[in-house]
Structure formats: structure tokens, C-alpha cells
Short mmCIF file of N, CA and C in Angstrom, two decimals:
data_model
loop_
_atom_site.label_atom_id
_atom_site.label_comp_id
_atom_site.label_asym_id
_atom_site.label_seq_id
_atom_site.Cartn_x
_atom_site.Cartn_y
_atom_site.Cartn_z
N MET A 182 48.29 0.27 -35.01
CA MET A 182 47.70 1.47 -34.44
C MET A 182 46.18 1.30 -34.32
N LYS A 183 45.58 0.74 -35.37
CA LYS A 183 44.15 0.53 -35.38
C LYS A 183 43.74 -0.39 -34.22
N ASN A 184 44.50 -1.45 -33.98
CA ASN A 184 44.22 -2.38 -32.88
C ASN A 184 44.35 -1.70 -31.52
N VAL A 185 45.31 -0.81 -31.37
CA VAL A 185 45.50 -0.08 -30.11
C VAL A 185 44.28 0.80 -29.83
N VAL A 186 43.77 1.47 -30.85
CA VAL A 186 42.60 2.35 -30.69
C VAL A 186 41.38 1.51 -30.30
N ILE A 187 41.21 0.37 -30.98
CA ILE A 187 40.07 -0.50 -30.67
C ILE A 187 40.17 -1.00 -29.23
N THR A 188 41.34 -1.41 -28.80
CA THR A 188 41.54 -1.89 -27.43
C THR A 188 41.22 -0.78 -26.43
N MET A 189 41.66 0.45 -26.73
CA MET A 189 41.40 1.58 -25.83
C MET A 189 39.90 1.87 -25.75
N LEU A 190 39.22 1.79 -26.89
CA LEU A 190 37.77 2.02 -26.90
C LEU A 190 37.05 0.94 -26.10
N LYS A 191 37.49 -0.31 -26.24
CA LYS A 191 36.87 -1.41 -25.49
C LYS A 191 37.05 -1.19 -23.99
N LYS A 192 38.28 -0.81 -23.59
CA LYS A 192 38.54 -0.55 -22.17
C LYS A 192 37.71 0.63 -21.67
N ALA A 193 37.61 1.66 -22.48
CA ALA A 193 36.81 2.83 -22.11
C ALA A 193 35.34 2.44 -21.98
N GLY A 194 34.87 1.60 -22.91
CA GLY A 194 33.48 1.13 -22.86
C GLY A 194 33.24 0.29 -21.62
N LEU A 195 34.20 -0.57 -21.25
CA LEU A 195 34.09 -1.38 -20.05
C LEU A 195 34.06 -0.49 -18.81
N ALA A 196 34.92 0.51 -18.78
CA ALA A 196 34.95 1.43 -17.64
C ALA A 196 33.64 2.19 -17.53
N LEU A 197 33.10 2.63 -18.68
CA LEU A 197 31.81 3.34 -18.67
C LEU A 197 30.70 2.40 -18.20
N SER A 198 30.73 1.16 -18.66
CA SER A 198 29.72 0.18 -18.23
C SER A 198 29.80 -0.04 -16.73
N LEU A 199 31.02 -0.21 -16.20
CA LEU A 199 31.19 -0.39 -14.76
C LEU A 199 30.71 0.83 -13.99
N ALA A 200 30.99 2.02 -14.49
CA ALA A 200 30.55 3.25 -13.83
C ALA A 200 29.03 3.31 -13.80
N LEU A 201 28.38 2.91 -14.89
CA LEU A 201 26.91 2.91 -14.94
C LEU A 201 26.34 1.90 -13.96
N ILE A 202 26.93 0.71 -13.90
CA ILE A 202 26.45 -0.32 -12.99
C ILE A 202 26.59 0.14 -11.55
N VAL A 203 27.73 0.70 -11.19
CA VAL A 203 27.96 1.19 -9.83
C VAL A 203 26.99 2.31 -9.51
N SER A 204 26.79 3.26 -10.44
CA SER A 204 25.88 4.36 -10.16
C SER A 204 24.45 3.87 -10.07
N MET A 205 24.06 2.85 -10.85
CA MET A 205 22.71 2.30 -10.77
C MET A 205 22.49 1.65 -9.41
N GLY A 206 23.51 0.96 -8.90
CA GLY A 206 23.41 0.39 -7.56
C GLY A 206 23.22 1.47 -6.51
N TYR A 207 23.91 2.60 -6.68
CA TYR A 207 23.78 3.73 -5.77
C TYR A 207 22.38 4.32 -5.85
N VAL A 208 21.86 4.46 -7.05
CA VAL A 208 20.51 5.00 -7.25
C VAL A 208 19.48 4.04 -6.67
N THR A 209 19.64 2.72 -6.90
CA THR A 209 18.70 1.73 -6.39
C THR A 209 18.69 1.73 -4.87
N GLU A 210 19.85 1.78 -4.23
CA GLU A 210 19.95 1.83 -2.78
C GLU A 210 19.30 3.10 -2.25
N ALA A 211 19.53 4.22 -2.92
CA ALA A 211 18.92 5.49 -2.50
C ALA A 211 17.40 5.41 -2.61
N ALA A 212 16.89 4.80 -3.68
CA ALA A 212 15.44 4.68 -3.87
C ALA A 212 14.83 3.80 -2.79
N ALA A 213 15.54 2.76 -2.38
CA ALA A 213 15.04 1.89 -1.32
C ALA A 213 14.94 2.65 0.00
N GLN A 214 15.76 3.69 0.17
CA GLN A 214 15.72 4.50 1.38
C GLN A 214 14.79 5.69 1.23
N GLY A 215 14.05 5.77 0.12
CA GLY A 215 13.12 6.87 -0.08
C GLY A 215 13.82 8.16 -0.49
N LYS A 216 14.96 8.06 -1.16
CA LYS A 216 15.72 9.23 -1.59
C LYS A 216 15.97 9.15 -3.08
N SER A 217 16.37 10.25 -3.68
CA SER A 217 16.75 10.21 -5.09
C SER A 217 18.05 10.98 -5.26
N ILE A 218 18.64 10.85 -6.43
CA ILE A 218 19.90 11.51 -6.73
C ILE A 218 19.60 12.77 -7.55
N SER A 219 20.13 13.90 -7.10
CA SER A 219 19.94 15.14 -7.86
C SER A 219 20.93 15.17 -9.01
N ALA A 220 20.82 16.18 -9.87
CA ALA A 220 21.71 16.31 -11.03
C ALA A 220 23.16 16.47 -10.58
N LYS A 221 23.39 17.00 -9.39
CA LYS A 221 24.75 17.18 -8.89
C LYS A 221 25.23 16.00 -8.07
N GLY A 222 24.44 14.92 -8.04
CA GLY A 222 24.87 13.71 -7.34
C GLY A 222 24.53 13.71 -5.86
N LYS A 223 23.81 14.70 -5.36
CA LYS A 223 23.45 14.74 -3.94
C LYS A 223 22.15 13.97 -3.72
N LEU A 224 22.01 13.38 -2.53
CA LEU A 224 20.79 12.67 -2.19
C LEU A 224 19.71 13.67 -1.80
N THR A 225 18.52 13.47 -2.33
CA THR A 225 17.38 14.31 -1.99
C THR A 225 16.17 13.41 -1.75
N LYS A 226 15.15 13.92 -1.09
CA LYS A 226 13.93 13.15 -0.88
C LYS A 226 13.21 12.94 -2.20
N LEU A 227 12.58 11.76 -2.38
CA LEU A 227 11.81 11.48 -3.59
C LEU A 227 10.54 12.31 -3.61
N ALA A 228 10.23 12.86 -4.74
CA ALA A 228 8.97 13.58 -4.91
C ALA A 228 7.85 12.57 -5.01
N ARG A 229 6.66 12.94 -4.58
CA ARG A 229 5.51 12.05 -4.72
C ARG A 229 5.20 11.89 -6.20
N HIS A 230 5.27 10.66 -6.67
CA HIS A 230 5.08 10.40 -8.09
C HIS A 230 4.38 9.06 -8.22
N PRO A 231 3.36 8.95 -9.08
CA PRO A 231 2.61 7.70 -9.17
C PRO A 231 3.42 6.51 -9.65
N ASN A 232 4.55 6.71 -10.30
CA ASN A 232 5.35 5.60 -10.81
C ASN A 232 6.36 5.08 -9.79
N ILE A 233 6.51 5.79 -8.67
CA ILE A 233 7.47 5.38 -7.65
C ILE A 233 6.73 4.54 -6.62
N VAL A 234 7.21 3.33 -6.39
CA VAL A 234 6.56 2.41 -5.46
C VAL A 234 7.40 2.34 -4.19
N ALA A 235 6.75 2.53 -3.06
CA ALA A 235 7.44 2.44 -1.77
C ALA A 235 7.80 0.98 -1.49
N PRO A 236 8.89 0.74 -0.78
CA PRO A 236 9.26 -0.64 -0.47
C PRO A 236 8.22 -1.29 0.44
N LYS A 237 8.05 -2.61 0.30
CA LYS A 237 7.10 -3.36 1.10
C LYS A 237 7.56 -3.39 2.55
N THR A 238 6.62 -3.20 3.48
CA THR A 238 6.96 -3.28 4.90
C THR A 238 6.34 -4.49 5.56
N LEU A 239 5.45 -5.18 4.84
CA LEU A 239 4.68 -6.27 5.44
C LEU A 239 4.41 -7.34 4.39
N ASP A 240 4.46 -8.61 4.79
CA ASP A 240 4.13 -9.70 3.88
C ASP A 240 3.42 -10.79 4.68
N MET A 241 2.54 -11.52 4.02
CA MET A 241 1.74 -12.52 4.72
C MET A 241 1.44 -13.69 3.79
N ALA A 242 1.40 -14.89 4.38
CA ALA A 242 0.96 -16.09 3.66
C ALA A 242 -0.01 -16.83 4.58
N VAL A 243 -1.12 -17.29 4.01
CA VAL A 243 -2.15 -18.00 4.77
C VAL A 243 -2.35 -19.37 4.13
N PHE A 244 -2.28 -20.43 4.96
CA PHE A 244 -2.42 -21.80 4.48
C PHE A 244 -3.47 -22.52 5.30
N GLN A 245 -4.33 -23.28 4.63
CA GLN A 245 -5.28 -24.12 5.35
C GLN A 245 -4.56 -25.37 5.82
N VAL A 246 -4.81 -25.76 7.08
CA VAL A 246 -4.28 -27.02 7.58
C VAL A 246 -5.14 -28.11 6.98
N GLU A 247 -4.52 -29.03 6.26
CA GLU A 247 -5.23 -30.02 5.45
C GLU A 247 -6.30 -30.78 6.23
N ASN A 248 -7.49 -30.87 5.63
CA ASN A 248 -8.65 -31.60 6.16
C ASN A 248 -9.11 -31.10 7.53
N THR A 249 -8.91 -29.80 7.81
CA THR A 249 -9.38 -29.22 9.07
C THR A 249 -10.02 -27.86 8.77
N LEU A 250 -10.57 -27.27 9.79
CA LEU A 250 -11.10 -25.91 9.70
C LEU A 250 -10.13 -24.93 10.35
N LYS A 251 -8.87 -25.25 10.26
CA LYS A 251 -7.82 -24.39 10.81
C LYS A 251 -6.99 -23.82 9.67
N PHE A 252 -6.41 -22.64 9.90
CA PHE A 252 -5.46 -22.08 8.95
C PHE A 252 -4.27 -21.53 9.69
N LYS A 253 -3.16 -21.51 9.00
CA LYS A 253 -1.89 -21.07 9.57
C LYS A 253 -1.46 -19.79 8.87
N VAL A 254 -1.01 -18.83 9.65
CA VAL A 254 -0.58 -17.53 9.13
C VAL A 254 0.91 -17.38 9.36
N HIS A 255 1.61 -17.00 8.30
CA HIS A 255 3.03 -16.63 8.38
C HIS A 255 3.11 -15.16 8.00
N MET A 256 3.66 -14.33 8.88
CA MET A 256 3.73 -12.90 8.61
C MET A 256 5.17 -12.41 8.82
N GLU A 257 5.62 -11.56 7.91
CA GLU A 257 6.93 -10.90 8.03
C GLU A 257 6.68 -9.40 8.09
N ASN A 258 7.16 -8.77 9.14
CA ASN A 258 6.99 -7.34 9.35
C ASN A 258 8.37 -6.69 9.22
N TYR A 259 8.70 -6.26 8.01
CA TYR A 259 10.03 -5.72 7.74
C TYR A 259 10.30 -4.42 8.49
N ALA A 260 9.25 -3.69 8.83
CA ALA A 260 9.40 -2.44 9.57
C ALA A 260 9.69 -2.73 11.05
N GLY A 261 9.29 -3.90 11.54
CA GLY A 261 9.58 -4.28 12.92
C GLY A 261 8.75 -3.57 13.97
N ASN A 262 7.72 -2.83 13.56
CA ASN A 262 6.91 -2.12 14.54
C ASN A 262 5.69 -2.95 14.94
N ASN A 263 4.79 -2.38 15.74
CA ASN A 263 3.62 -3.09 16.24
C ASN A 263 2.69 -3.51 15.10
N VAL A 264 2.01 -4.66 15.31
CA VAL A 264 1.10 -5.19 14.29
C VAL A 264 -0.25 -5.46 14.93
N ASN A 265 -1.32 -5.04 14.24
CA ASN A 265 -2.69 -5.36 14.65
C ASN A 265 -3.19 -6.51 13.79
N ILE A 266 -3.76 -7.53 14.43
CA ILE A 266 -4.31 -8.69 13.73
C ILE A 266 -5.80 -8.73 14.04
N ARG A 267 -6.61 -8.83 12.99
CA ARG A 267 -8.07 -8.83 13.17
C ARG A 267 -8.72 -9.90 12.30
N ILE A 268 -9.83 -10.43 12.82
CA ILE A 268 -10.71 -11.27 12.02
C ILE A 268 -12.07 -10.59 12.05
N LYS A 269 -12.61 -10.33 10.86
CA LYS A 269 -13.89 -9.63 10.74
C LYS A 269 -14.90 -10.52 10.03
N ASP A 270 -16.17 -10.32 10.35
CA ASP A 270 -17.21 -11.04 9.64
C ASP A 270 -17.64 -10.26 8.40
N ALA A 271 -18.67 -10.74 7.70
CA ALA A 271 -19.10 -10.12 6.44
C ALA A 271 -19.60 -8.70 6.63
N SER A 272 -20.10 -8.36 7.83
CA SER A 272 -20.59 -7.00 8.10
C SER A 272 -19.47 -6.11 8.68
N HIS A 273 -18.22 -6.57 8.61
CA HIS A 273 -17.03 -5.86 9.07
C HIS A 273 -16.94 -5.70 10.58
N LYS A 274 -17.72 -6.50 11.30
CA LYS A 274 -17.64 -6.50 12.76
C LYS A 274 -16.38 -7.27 13.17
N VAL A 275 -15.59 -6.69 14.06
CA VAL A 275 -14.36 -7.33 14.51
C VAL A 275 -14.71 -8.43 15.50
N LEU A 276 -14.37 -9.68 15.13
CA LEU A 276 -14.64 -10.84 15.97
C LEU A 276 -13.44 -11.20 16.84
N TYR A 277 -12.27 -10.87 16.35
CA TYR A 277 -11.02 -11.18 17.07
C TYR A 277 -10.03 -10.08 16.77
N GLU A 278 -9.31 -9.65 17.81
CA GLU A 278 -8.27 -8.64 17.62
C GLU A 278 -7.11 -8.92 18.56
N GLU A 279 -5.93 -8.81 18.01
CA GLU A 279 -4.70 -9.03 18.78
C GLU A 279 -3.70 -7.95 18.39
N LYS A 280 -3.02 -7.39 19.38
CA LYS A 280 -1.96 -6.41 19.11
C LYS A 280 -0.64 -7.04 19.52
N VAL A 281 0.25 -7.16 18.55
CA VAL A 281 1.55 -7.76 18.79
C VAL A 281 2.59 -6.65 18.72
N LYS A 282 3.41 -6.52 19.76
CA LYS A 282 4.37 -5.42 19.84
C LYS A 282 5.74 -5.81 19.28
N ASP A 283 6.31 -4.89 18.53
CA ASP A 283 7.69 -4.99 18.02
C ASP A 283 8.04 -6.37 17.47
N VAL A 284 7.26 -6.84 16.52
CA VAL A 284 7.47 -8.17 15.98
C VAL A 284 7.99 -8.08 14.55
N SER A 285 8.92 -8.95 14.19
CA SER A 285 9.39 -9.00 12.81
C SER A 285 8.86 -10.25 12.11
N LYS A 286 8.65 -11.34 12.86
CA LYS A 286 8.08 -12.57 12.30
C LYS A 286 6.99 -13.07 13.23
N TYR A 287 5.95 -13.65 12.62
CA TYR A 287 4.81 -14.12 13.39
C TYR A 287 4.25 -15.34 12.69
N ILE A 288 4.05 -16.44 13.43
CA ILE A 288 3.44 -17.65 12.89
C ILE A 288 2.40 -18.12 13.91
N ARG A 289 1.19 -18.39 13.42
CA ARG A 289 0.14 -18.83 14.34
C ARG A 289 -0.95 -19.59 13.59
N LYS A 290 -1.60 -20.53 14.29
CA LYS A 290 -2.75 -21.25 13.76
C LYS A 290 -4.02 -20.64 14.32
N PHE A 291 -5.04 -20.57 13.48
CA PHE A 291 -6.36 -20.10 13.89
C PHE A 291 -7.36 -21.21 13.61
N ASP A 292 -8.25 -21.46 14.56
CA ASP A 292 -9.22 -22.54 14.46
C ASP A 292 -10.61 -21.97 14.21
N PHE A 293 -11.21 -22.32 13.07
CA PHE A 293 -12.54 -21.83 12.71
C PHE A 293 -13.62 -22.90 12.95
N SER A 294 -13.30 -23.97 13.67
CA SER A 294 -14.25 -25.07 13.84
C SER A 294 -15.50 -24.65 14.61
N THR A 295 -15.44 -23.62 15.43
CA THR A 295 -16.62 -23.17 16.18
C THR A 295 -17.32 -21.99 15.50
N MET A 296 -16.80 -21.56 14.36
CA MET A 296 -17.39 -20.41 13.67
C MET A 296 -18.55 -20.86 12.78
N ALA A 297 -19.53 -19.96 12.61
CA ALA A 297 -20.67 -20.24 11.74
C ALA A 297 -20.25 -20.10 10.28
N ASP A 298 -20.98 -20.73 9.39
CA ASP A 298 -20.72 -20.58 7.96
C ASP A 298 -20.84 -19.11 7.58
N GLY A 299 -20.00 -18.68 6.66
CA GLY A 299 -20.07 -17.30 6.21
C GLY A 299 -18.75 -16.81 5.63
N GLN A 300 -18.70 -15.52 5.36
CA GLN A 300 -17.52 -14.87 4.80
C GLN A 300 -16.79 -14.13 5.92
N TYR A 301 -15.48 -14.27 5.96
CA TYR A 301 -14.65 -13.62 6.97
C TYR A 301 -13.46 -12.96 6.29
N THR A 302 -12.87 -12.01 6.97
CA THR A 302 -11.66 -11.35 6.48
C THR A 302 -10.60 -11.41 7.57
N PHE A 303 -9.44 -11.91 7.21
CA PHE A 303 -8.29 -11.92 8.11
C PHE A 303 -7.43 -10.73 7.70
N GLU A 304 -7.08 -9.86 8.65
CA GLU A 304 -6.39 -8.62 8.32
C GLU A 304 -5.22 -8.38 9.27
N ILE A 305 -4.09 -7.95 8.69
CA ILE A 305 -2.95 -7.53 9.51
C ILE A 305 -2.53 -6.14 9.06
N SER A 306 -2.08 -5.33 10.03
CA SER A 306 -1.67 -3.97 9.72
C SER A 306 -0.52 -3.57 10.65
N ASN A 307 0.47 -2.90 10.08
CA ASN A 307 1.58 -2.41 10.90
C ASN A 307 1.61 -0.88 10.96
N GLY A 308 0.51 -0.25 10.61
CA GLY A 308 0.43 1.21 10.64
C GLY A 308 0.85 1.84 9.32
N THR A 309 1.73 1.19 8.60
CA THR A 309 2.19 1.68 7.29
C THR A 309 1.44 0.98 6.18
N GLU A 310 1.21 -0.32 6.37
CA GLU A 310 0.64 -1.16 5.33
C GLU A 310 -0.39 -2.10 5.95
N THR A 311 -1.44 -2.42 5.20
CA THR A 311 -2.47 -3.35 5.65
C THR A 311 -2.67 -4.42 4.59
N LEU A 312 -2.66 -5.69 5.02
CA LEU A 312 -2.91 -6.81 4.12
C LEU A 312 -4.11 -7.59 4.63
N SER A 313 -4.90 -8.12 3.72
CA SER A 313 -6.06 -8.89 4.15
C SER A 313 -6.24 -10.11 3.25
N LYS A 314 -6.93 -11.10 3.81
CA LYS A 314 -7.21 -12.34 3.09
C LYS A 314 -8.66 -12.71 3.38
N ASP A 315 -9.45 -12.92 2.33
CA ASP A 315 -10.84 -13.32 2.49
C ASP A 315 -10.92 -14.82 2.73
N ILE A 316 -11.79 -15.21 3.65
CA ILE A 316 -11.96 -16.62 4.01
C ILE A 316 -13.44 -16.96 3.90
N SER A 317 -13.74 -18.04 3.21
CA SER A 317 -15.12 -18.49 3.05
C SER A 317 -15.27 -19.80 3.82
N LEU A 318 -16.24 -19.85 4.71
CA LEU A 318 -16.47 -21.04 5.51
C LEU A 318 -17.88 -21.55 5.21
N GLN A 319 -17.98 -22.78 4.70
CA GLN A 319 -19.29 -23.33 4.40
C GLN A 319 -19.29 -24.83 4.62
N THR A 320 -20.43 -25.31 5.07
CA THR A 320 -20.60 -26.74 5.31
C THR A 320 -21.11 -27.38 4.02
N LEU A 321 -20.43 -28.41 3.59
CA LEU A 321 -20.84 -29.15 2.40
C LEU A 321 -21.32 -30.53 2.82
N SER A 322 -22.44 -30.94 2.27
CA SER A 322 -22.90 -32.29 2.57
C SER A 322 -22.27 -33.24 1.56
N ALA A 323 -21.81 -34.35 2.03
CA ALA A 323 -21.15 -35.33 1.15
C ALA A 323 -22.20 -36.21 0.49
N ARG A 324 -21.98 -36.53 -0.75
CA ARG A 324 -22.86 -37.44 -1.50
C ARG A 324 -22.09 -38.73 -1.76
N SER A 325 -22.84 -39.80 -1.81
CA SER A 325 -22.17 -41.06 -2.10
C SER A 325 -23.03 -41.88 -3.05
N LEU A 326 -22.40 -42.82 -3.71
CA LEU A 326 -23.09 -43.71 -4.65
C LEU A 326 -22.96 -45.13 -4.12
N GLN A 327 -24.08 -45.78 -4.07
CA GLN A 327 -24.04 -47.16 -3.61
C GLN A 327 -24.85 -47.99 -4.58
N ILE A 328 -24.34 -49.15 -4.99
CA ILE A 328 -25.03 -50.07 -5.90
C ILE A 328 -25.62 -51.20 -5.05
N ASN A 329 -26.92 -51.30 -5.11
CA ASN A 329 -27.61 -52.34 -4.32
C ASN A 329 -27.81 -53.58 -5.15
N ASP A 330 -27.68 -54.78 -4.54
CA ASP A 330 -27.92 -56.06 -5.24
C ASP A 330 -29.37 -56.38 -5.30
#
């Protein structure tokens, strides 16, 4: 009898665990859609709360092309809407601007070989989110050591 009760409790615990996992998946999916679960199990809009983080709509990676003054940008626009691309100088003056319509992925090389030394900002925005990357361009003089006979 004791073994039967233990087995029933284990099965009940497993069922409760599965119910919690399934409900957590439901809550997580709802949160990703900007909704929450009310006490009665109905979906409602999330209240503005500092601990709730909105899902990312934009991502970017910037890589320098080795031994050049070029860099490559990889951008993912999860929202799929229009994206503004800008390059600004240190005084925030827009030097380059491009508007890309309805893009989800974007890859492009930018050449800074004709740019003057200084600080620049590469910025992308999809209206919901803005990402930026600071770029420093400076000319370095090479030093060498030579032993004379």
C-alpha cells in the first residue's frame, strides 16, 4: 500500500511538473508577444514595468576588413521594417545616410580610406530600436629598428 501511494505521488508530481513547464512555455510565448496572463488565464497587455524587457528588433555586427580601412556590417532587422543607416562625425554631422526599405538582413562594406582622421559613429535604426558603433580612425607612423655595421 505504501508503495502504491508513493507511486501515485510521483506520478502526480510529474504531472504537476509537466503542467508547470507547459504553462511557463505559454507565459513565455505571451511575453514575447507583449502580453501577460491574468489570474483567470486570459491574455492581457503587459503593464509598463522596469523589469520587463521588450524583445530585440534589431542586431548588428561590425568587423574591420583585415589590414584595410574598410569595415563590414552585418545587420538583422527582426521587425522587417525600413532601416536608416547613418555615419556621423564627432560633431554629430551626418556624413552618409541610406534608407533601406523592408529589409530583414543587410550586409555591406564601407570604405574609410578617403576619410580624415577622427571619431565617427555608425548608426542603424528601424524606428523601434537604434544601435550604434563608435569608430576611431587615426594614422600611425611606423617605427623600425635597424642595426648599422
